[in-house]
C-alpha cells in the first residue's frame, strides 16, 4: 500500500524524504525516531507513528531510534518503558542498538542552557507561574516583559546554577528563553526552558531538581542523535518556530520537523491521560483490557501486528485531522484472520438436540476442513453423536417467512455432517424449549444429498458428550457515542459515555473438543460467529475466549437495512446457506 516505488501512494512525508535524498540535503542519510513519553501504554495512534518512522527508515535504507521522551518525572514509570519496548517489537520493528532516553542528555541540555544564558538568549524569571501566563498576552495583544528580563548574564548564571543545586523551592524561578514578548506565535513569547521539580525521576533518581520542558528538550535530543526528519503530529506545527529557534540559537545540527495528522477512531479515544483514567477508575480491567485501543489491549483482543500495520498503511498520512471509522480497523483484522485463522465449531448459546434415529452408543469422527482459504491448513476430525448442541437462535418454533434455519418439519444441513429434520420440541413446565428432536438422513454423510435435494441453511453444532466448556467474552464499543466528548449535560464528562454493555460474558459456551488444547493467543474463526482468541485468563480447568471481531460488520448491515431491505433479505439468505 505505502510502497515507495509506486508514486500514486507516496505520501507527503515520503515525498520530502525522497526530495532530500535527490538533493543530497542530508548527505544521503535518513534517520528518524519514535519518541514516546513513558507515561502510559501505547495505543493504535502510536502505531501509526511507529509504522511511519520505522517504515520510512526501512524503505529508504535509513535508521530509526527509539527514544523515551522522559522529561516529566512525576508521570513517568519504568512499567511504561518496558511495555512500550514490548509493543514496538510486537508490531515488528527493531531499534537495534539505538535505544535512547532524553534523560541521558540532561547534562548536555543543561550546558546548552548555560550557553544561551551567556549569549544573553535566556534568563531566570522569578515571577509566579500565573503571572508568567498572564504576561503572555493573547493572540491579538502582545505580551509584557517580565521585570526580570534584564537580569545580567552573571546574575542569571548564578541563579540558574543555584536552581540546579537545589537552593530554591518549586515555583521560585524558571529559566526562560529571551525571544520577545511581541512575537506573533504565543509559544515564542519567552517560553519556559526549565522548571524546579523536587521529584524523583525513574532513571536519574534525585540527581536533578530542575527539569527541561518538552520544547527545550525535543529538538536538542533530535540534534544529538543526528536525526534528519523529525516527524511528529500536527499539534506541534505551532511549536516548529521554537524547535527551529533553539537549534539556530545553539548553532547545532538542525533536523527538519514535519507534522502529520493524528489517528482518531470512532467510539474510542487516543489520549494516554484519559486511558489511564479508565484504568484507575476501574471502567476496564487494565491497560490490556480487550476493549482498550492500546496495543496490548488489541493484542489480547486477538489483533495481529500484520493487520495493524496494514491498517496504518491504509489510513496513510496527510495534513488534515479526521476521524476514521472503527469499521476500517475491524475490516483489516477480518481480512487478515480470514486468511489465517483455522475454522472451528463453537456453540455460544447452546440448546440440546437429540437425533432420535442415530444409534445411542455410536460416535463418528467426521472430516472438517480447517481453512477453505488455506489448503495447507489441512483438515481435522470432529466427533458426531446422538446428542448435539445447536445455537439457540438457529431454532424457531414458529418461524417468520424468511427464517430458513431450523424449525419443526424443516430440513437443514449440519456442517460437515448430515441433513437433519426437526420432528419435535420438548418443553419444561413453564413452556421453555429444553430439547429439540430431529432425525438424520444417513445417506447425506459429509453434508451432501445423493438425490440432489437442497437445504437453505447450514448450521454449526457440537457433540454434547465431547464438548468442552468455555467462557466467551463478547465486546462492544467502549463508548456509546462515536465521539465520546459528545455530552449534552454540562454536569457530565466523557466518562458518562462509557458503554456499560461493552462486555458480555457468555458462560458455558460449548466448543468442539479440538479447542481444549487452545493456548493464550491462539486465534480461530468460530464458524458463523466471528473471530475469537484464547485469553490469558485461561486456566487448566477453564477456557476463556475473547471475541476479536464479528464475521461481518454490523454497521454495514444496519446501513443496508435502512437503504435496501431486499438486499438485506438476500444477505440473510446467503448467510443461512453458509
Ligand atoms: P497522548 O495524547 O495519547 O498521550 P502523546 O502525543 O502525548 O499522546 P507521546 O508519547 O508524546 O504521546 O507520542 C509519541 C509519538 O506518537 C509522538 O510523535 C506523537 O506525535 C505520536 N502520536 C501520539 N498519538 C498519536 C496519534 N493519535 N496518531 C498518530 N501519532 C500519534
Ligand atoms: Mg505527550
PDB file of C-alpha atoms in Angstrom, residues 99-276:
ATOM      1  CA  UNK A  99      17.610   2.850  22.465  1.00  0.00           C
ATOM      2  CA  UNK A 100      17.872   6.320  23.958  1.00  0.00           C
ATOM      3  CA  UNK A 101      16.446   8.393  26.774  1.00  0.00           C
ATOM      4  CA  UNK A 102      16.117  12.167  26.741  1.00  0.00           C
ATOM      5  CA  UNK A 103      17.169  11.982  30.397  1.00  0.00           C
ATOM      6  CA  UNK A 104      20.590  10.739  29.228  1.00  0.00           C
ATOM      7  CA  UNK A 105      21.032  14.154  27.624  1.00  0.00           C
ATOM      8  CA  UNK A 106      20.157  16.195  30.724  1.00  0.00           C
ATOM      9  CA  UNK A 107      23.776  17.314  31.282  1.00  0.00           C
ATOM     10  CA  UNK A 108      24.298  18.370  27.655  1.00  0.00           C
ATOM     11  CA  UNK A 109      20.933  20.105  27.584  1.00  0.00           C
ATOM     12  CA  UNK A 110      21.836  21.916  30.814  1.00  0.00           C
ATOM     13  CA  UNK A 111      25.174  23.031  29.368  1.00  0.00           C
ATOM     14  CA  UNK A 112      23.375  24.389  26.310  1.00  0.00           C
ATOM     15  CA  UNK A 113      21.096  26.378  28.617  1.00  0.00           C
ATOM     16  CA  UNK A 114      24.153  27.976  30.210  1.00  0.00           C
ATOM     17  CA  UNK A 115      25.395  28.757  26.712  1.00  0.00           C
ATOM     18  CA  UNK A 116      22.133  30.544  25.906  1.00  0.00           C
ATOM     19  CA  UNK A 117      22.408  32.495  29.166  1.00  0.00           C
ATOM     20  CA  UNK A 118      25.949  33.543  28.293  1.00  0.00           C
ATOM     21  CA  UNK A 119      24.743  34.587  24.834  1.00  0.00           C
ATOM     22  CA  UNK A 120      22.060  36.697  26.536  1.00  0.00           C
ATOM     23  CA  UNK A 121      19.387  34.460  24.978  1.00  0.00           C
ATOM     24  CA  UNK A 122      17.948  33.099  28.240  1.00  0.00           C
ATOM     25  CA  UNK A 123      17.178  34.494  31.697  1.00  0.00           C
ATOM     26  CA  UNK A 124      15.948  33.421  35.089  1.00  0.00           C
ATOM     27  CA  UNK A 125      12.440  34.723  35.717  1.00  0.00           C
ATOM     28  CA  UNK A 126      11.131  34.865  39.275  1.00  0.00           C
ATOM     29  CA  UNK A 127       7.514  35.672  38.555  1.00  0.00           C
ATOM     30  CA  UNK A 128       4.927  33.186  39.814  1.00  0.00           C
ATOM     31  CA  UNK A 129       3.588  30.906  37.063  1.00  0.00           C
ATOM     32  CA  UNK A 130       0.203  32.638  36.909  1.00  0.00           C
ATOM     33  CA  UNK A 131       1.882  35.968  36.263  1.00  0.00           C
ATOM     34  CA  UNK A 132       4.075  34.492  33.576  1.00  0.00           C
ATOM     35  CA  UNK A 133       0.958  33.103  31.950  1.00  0.00           C
ATOM     36  CA  UNK A 134      -0.937  36.407  32.257  1.00  0.00           C
ATOM     37  CA  UNK A 135       2.043  38.308  30.856  1.00  0.00           C
ATOM     38  CA  UNK A 136       1.961  36.243  27.656  1.00  0.00           C
ATOM     39  CA  UNK A 137      -0.810  38.449  26.214  1.00  0.00           C
ATOM     40  CA  UNK A 138      -3.213  36.978  23.695  1.00  0.00           C
ATOM     41  CA  UNK A 139      -3.355  36.171  20.026  1.00  0.00           C
ATOM     42  CA  UNK A 140      -4.367  39.767  19.344  1.00  0.00           C
ATOM     43  CA  UNK A 141      -2.280  41.516  22.033  1.00  0.00           C
ATOM     44  CA  UNK A 142       1.445  41.322  22.646  1.00  0.00           C
ATOM     45  CA  UNK A 143       2.766  40.122  25.987  1.00  0.00           C
ATOM     46  CA  UNK A 144       4.555  42.239  28.549  1.00  0.00           C
ATOM     47  CA  UNK A 145       8.201  41.953  29.510  1.00  0.00           C
ATOM     48  CA  UNK A 146       8.969  40.252  32.793  1.00  0.00           C
ATOM     49  CA  UNK A 147      10.666  42.648  35.266  1.00  0.00           C
ATOM     50  CA  UNK A 148      13.441  40.017  35.466  1.00  0.00           C
ATOM     51  CA  UNK A 149      14.106  40.080  31.734  1.00  0.00           C
ATOM     52  CA  UNK A 150      17.015  42.486  32.079  1.00  0.00           C
ATOM     53  CA  UNK A 151      18.946  40.494  34.683  1.00  0.00           C
ATOM     54  CA  UNK A 152      22.662  40.417  33.934  1.00  0.00           C
ATOM     55  CA  UNK A 153      24.338  37.357  32.479  1.00  0.00           C
ATOM     56  CA  UNK A 154      26.243  36.847  35.726  1.00  0.00           C
ATOM     57  CA  UNK A 155      23.158  37.032  37.890  1.00  0.00           C
ATOM     58  CA  UNK A 156      21.325  34.642  35.564  1.00  0.00           C
ATOM     59  CA  UNK A 157      24.183  32.152  35.592  1.00  0.00           C
ATOM     60  CA  UNK A 158      24.434  32.334  39.361  1.00  0.00           C
ATOM     61  CA  UNK A 159      20.695  31.843  39.889  1.00  0.00           C
ATOM     62  CA  UNK A 160      20.458  29.050  37.328  1.00  0.00           C
ATOM     63  CA  UNK A 161      23.335  27.150  38.960  1.00  0.00           C
ATOM     64  CA  UNK A 162      21.713  27.559  42.348  1.00  0.00           C
ATOM     65  CA  UNK A 163      18.414  26.304  40.883  1.00  0.00           C
ATOM     66  CA  UNK A 164      20.297  23.197  39.834  1.00  0.00           C
ATOM     67  CA  UNK A 165      21.943  22.924  43.252  1.00  0.00           C
ATOM     68  CA  UNK A 166      18.521  22.719  44.876  1.00  0.00           C
ATOM     69  CA  UNK A 167      18.600  26.011  46.771  1.00  0.00           C
ATOM     70  CA  UNK A 168      15.064  27.041  45.816  1.00  0.00           C
ATOM     71  CA  UNK A 169      11.585  25.664  46.323  1.00  0.00           C
ATOM     72  CA  UNK A 170       9.413  24.691  43.371  1.00  0.00           C
ATOM     73  CA  UNK A 171       7.936  27.687  41.615  1.00  0.00           C
ATOM     74  CA  UNK A 172      10.528  30.175  42.881  1.00  0.00           C
ATOM     75  CA  UNK A 173      12.236  30.586  39.495  1.00  0.00           C
ATOM     76  CA  UNK A 174      12.138  29.321  35.942  1.00  0.00           C
ATOM     77  CA  UNK A 175      14.575  29.695  33.075  1.00  0.00           C
ATOM     78  CA  UNK A 176      13.066  31.391  30.032  1.00  0.00           C
ATOM     79  CA  UNK A 177      14.322  31.884  26.507  1.00  0.00           C
ATOM     80  CA  UNK A 178      14.752  35.550  25.609  1.00  0.00           C
ATOM     81  CA  UNK A 179      12.953  35.697  22.258  1.00  0.00           C
ATOM     82  CA  UNK A 180      10.490  38.588  22.512  1.00  0.00           C
ATOM     83  CA  UNK A 181       7.130  39.216  24.152  1.00  0.00           C
ATOM     84  CA  UNK A 182       5.688  40.700  20.948  1.00  0.00           C
ATOM     85  CA  UNK A 183       6.283  37.553  18.872  1.00  0.00           C
ATOM     86  CA  UNK A 184       3.331  36.581  16.691  1.00  0.00           C
ATOM     87  CA  UNK A 185       3.356  32.980  17.980  1.00  0.00           C
ATOM     88  CA  UNK A 186       2.354  32.921  21.637  1.00  0.00           C
ATOM     89  CA  UNK A 187       4.665  29.936  22.163  1.00  0.00           C
ATOM     90  CA  UNK A 188       7.604  32.130  21.167  1.00  0.00           C
ATOM     91  CA  UNK A 189       6.971  34.744  23.870  1.00  0.00           C
ATOM     92  CA  UNK A 190       9.879  33.975  26.162  1.00  0.00           C
ATOM     93  CA  UNK A 191       8.926  30.307  26.667  1.00  0.00           C
ATOM     94  CA  UNK A 192       9.956  28.405  29.776  1.00  0.00           C
ATOM     95  CA  UNK A 193      13.010  26.186  29.358  1.00  0.00           C
ATOM     96  CA  UNK A 194      13.464  24.823  32.888  1.00  0.00           C
ATOM     97  CA  UNK A 195      11.316  24.484  36.000  1.00  0.00           C
ATOM     98  CA  UNK A 196      12.170  23.394  39.519  1.00  0.00           C
ATOM     99  CA  UNK A 197      10.759  19.976  40.486  1.00  0.00           C
ATOM    100  CA  UNK A 198      11.930  18.301  43.635  1.00  0.00           C
ATOM    101  CA  UNK A 199      10.820  14.987  42.287  1.00  0.00           C
ATOM    102  CA  UNK A 200      12.477  11.646  41.798  1.00  0.00           C
ATOM    103  CA  UNK A 201      12.957  10.612  38.197  1.00  0.00           C
ATOM    104  CA  UNK A 202      12.577   6.956  37.221  1.00  0.00           C
ATOM    105  CA  UNK A 203      16.086   6.931  35.730  1.00  0.00           C
ATOM    106  CA  UNK A 204      18.089   9.822  37.146  1.00  0.00           C
ATOM    107  CA  UNK A 205      16.725   9.484  40.672  1.00  0.00           C
ATOM    108  CA  UNK A 206      17.346  12.656  42.702  1.00  0.00           C
ATOM    109  CA  UNK A 207      20.278  13.772  40.581  1.00  0.00           C
ATOM    110  CA  UNK A 208      18.232  16.637  39.175  1.00  0.00           C
ATOM    111  CA  UNK A 209      15.742  19.041  40.724  1.00  0.00           C
ATOM    112  CA  UNK A 210      15.348  21.150  37.596  1.00  0.00           C
ATOM    113  CA  UNK A 211      13.778  19.609  34.504  1.00  0.00           C
ATOM    114  CA  UNK A 212      13.759  20.923  30.931  1.00  0.00           C
ATOM    115  CA  UNK A 213      10.434  21.438  29.156  1.00  0.00           C
ATOM    116  CA  UNK A 214       9.370  19.313  26.195  1.00  0.00           C
ATOM    117  CA  UNK A 215      10.082  22.163  23.748  1.00  0.00           C
ATOM    118  CA  UNK A 216      13.543  22.791  25.118  1.00  0.00           C
ATOM    119  CA  UNK A 217      14.373  19.060  25.061  1.00  0.00           C
ATOM    120  CA  UNK A 218      12.915  17.611  21.949  1.00  0.00           C
ATOM    121  CA  UNK A 219      14.858  19.351  19.185  1.00  0.00           C
ATOM    122  CA  UNK A 220      18.089  19.088  21.148  1.00  0.00           C
ATOM    123  CA  UNK A 221      17.613  15.335  21.591  1.00  0.00           C
ATOM    124  CA  UNK A 222      16.922  15.034  17.843  1.00  0.00           C
ATOM    125  CA  UNK A 223      20.058  17.055  17.218  1.00  0.00           C
ATOM    126  CA  UNK A 224      22.264  14.930  19.468  1.00  0.00           C
ATOM    127  CA  UNK A 225      21.049  11.806  17.656  1.00  0.00           C
ATOM    128  CA  UNK A 226      21.681  13.428  14.247  1.00  0.00           C
ATOM    129  CA  UNK A 227      18.070  12.885  13.228  1.00  0.00           C
ATOM    130  CA  UNK A 228      17.280  14.101   9.704  1.00  0.00           C
ATOM    131  CA  UNK A 229      13.476  14.084   9.676  1.00  0.00           C
ATOM    132  CA  UNK A 230      11.745  14.752  12.992  1.00  0.00           C
ATOM    133  CA  UNK A 231       8.245  13.522  12.276  1.00  0.00           C
ATOM    134  CA  UNK A 232       5.503  14.478  14.731  1.00  0.00           C
ATOM    135  CA  UNK A 233       1.772  15.142  14.849  1.00  0.00           C
ATOM    136  CA  UNK A 234       0.013  18.299  13.668  1.00  0.00           C
ATOM    137  CA  UNK A 235      -0.473  19.834  17.113  1.00  0.00           C
ATOM    138  CA  UNK A 236       3.272  20.520  17.099  1.00  0.00           C
ATOM    139  CA  UNK A 237       3.086  22.646  13.972  1.00  0.00           C
ATOM    140  CA  UNK A 238       2.988  25.849  16.009  1.00  0.00           C
ATOM    141  CA  UNK A 239       5.931  24.614  18.099  1.00  0.00           C
ATOM    142  CA  UNK A 240       8.097  24.394  14.992  1.00  0.00           C
ATOM    143  CA  UNK A 241       9.355  28.007  15.127  1.00  0.00           C
ATOM    144  CA  UNK A 242      10.576  27.290  18.639  1.00  0.00           C
ATOM    145  CA  UNK A 243      12.158  23.987  17.585  1.00  0.00           C
ATOM    146  CA  UNK A 244      13.983  25.906  14.871  1.00  0.00           C
ATOM    147  CA  UNK A 245      14.895  28.822  17.164  1.00  0.00           C
ATOM    148  CA  UNK A 246      16.683  26.613  19.734  1.00  0.00           C
ATOM    149  CA  UNK A 247      18.668  24.741  17.079  1.00  0.00           C
ATOM    150  CA  UNK A 248      19.676  28.003  15.384  1.00  0.00           C
ATOM    151  CA  UNK A 249      20.477  29.839  18.614  1.00  0.00           C
ATOM    152  CA  UNK A 250      22.665  26.963  19.782  1.00  0.00           C
ATOM    153  CA  UNK A 251      24.254  26.501  16.363  1.00  0.00           C
ATOM    154  CA  UNK A 252      23.751  22.735  16.450  1.00  0.00           C
ATOM    155  CA  UNK A 253      22.687  20.093  13.893  1.00  0.00           C
ATOM    156  CA  UNK A 254      19.204  21.110  12.836  1.00  0.00           C
ATOM    157  CA  UNK A 255      16.760  18.352  11.785  1.00  0.00           C
ATOM    158  CA  UNK A 256      13.608  19.158   9.825  1.00  0.00           C
ATOM    159  CA  UNK A 257      10.390  18.898  11.776  1.00  0.00           C
ATOM    160  CA  UNK A 258       7.496  17.528   9.695  1.00  0.00           C
ATOM    161  CA  UNK A 259       3.955  17.281  11.032  1.00  0.00           C
ATOM    162  CA  UNK A 260       1.265  14.769  10.010  1.00  0.00           C
ATOM    163  CA  UNK A 261      -2.320  14.107  11.112  1.00  0.00           C
ATOM    164  CA  UNK A 262      -3.071  12.152  14.266  1.00  0.00           C
ATOM    165  CA  UNK A 263      -5.111   8.998  14.053  1.00  0.00           C
ATOM    166  CA  UNK A 264      -8.552   9.306  15.639  1.00  0.00           C
ATOM    167  CA  UNK A 265     -11.101   6.482  15.701  1.00  0.00           C
ATOM    168  CA  UNK A 266     -14.821   6.500  16.393  1.00  0.00           C
ATOM    169  CA  UNK A 267     -16.192   5.040  19.645  1.00  0.00           C
ATOM    170  CA  UNK A 268     -12.839   5.204  21.401  1.00  0.00           C
ATOM    171  CA  UNK A 269     -10.159   7.696  22.356  1.00  0.00           C
ATOM    172  CA  UNK A 270      -6.421   8.082  21.986  1.00  0.00           C
ATOM    173  CA  UNK A 271      -5.292  10.053  24.981  1.00  0.00           C
ATOM    174  CA  UNK A 272      -2.997   8.227  27.405  1.00  0.00           C
ATOM    175  CA  UNK A 273      -4.157  10.504  30.186  1.00  0.00           C
ATOM    176  CA  UNK A 274      -7.761   9.526  29.623  1.00  0.00           C
ATOM    177  CA  UNK A 275      -6.982   5.855  29.129  1.00  0.00           C
ATOM    178  CA  UNK A 276      -5.208   5.996  32.494  1.00  0.00           C
TER     179      UNK A 276
END
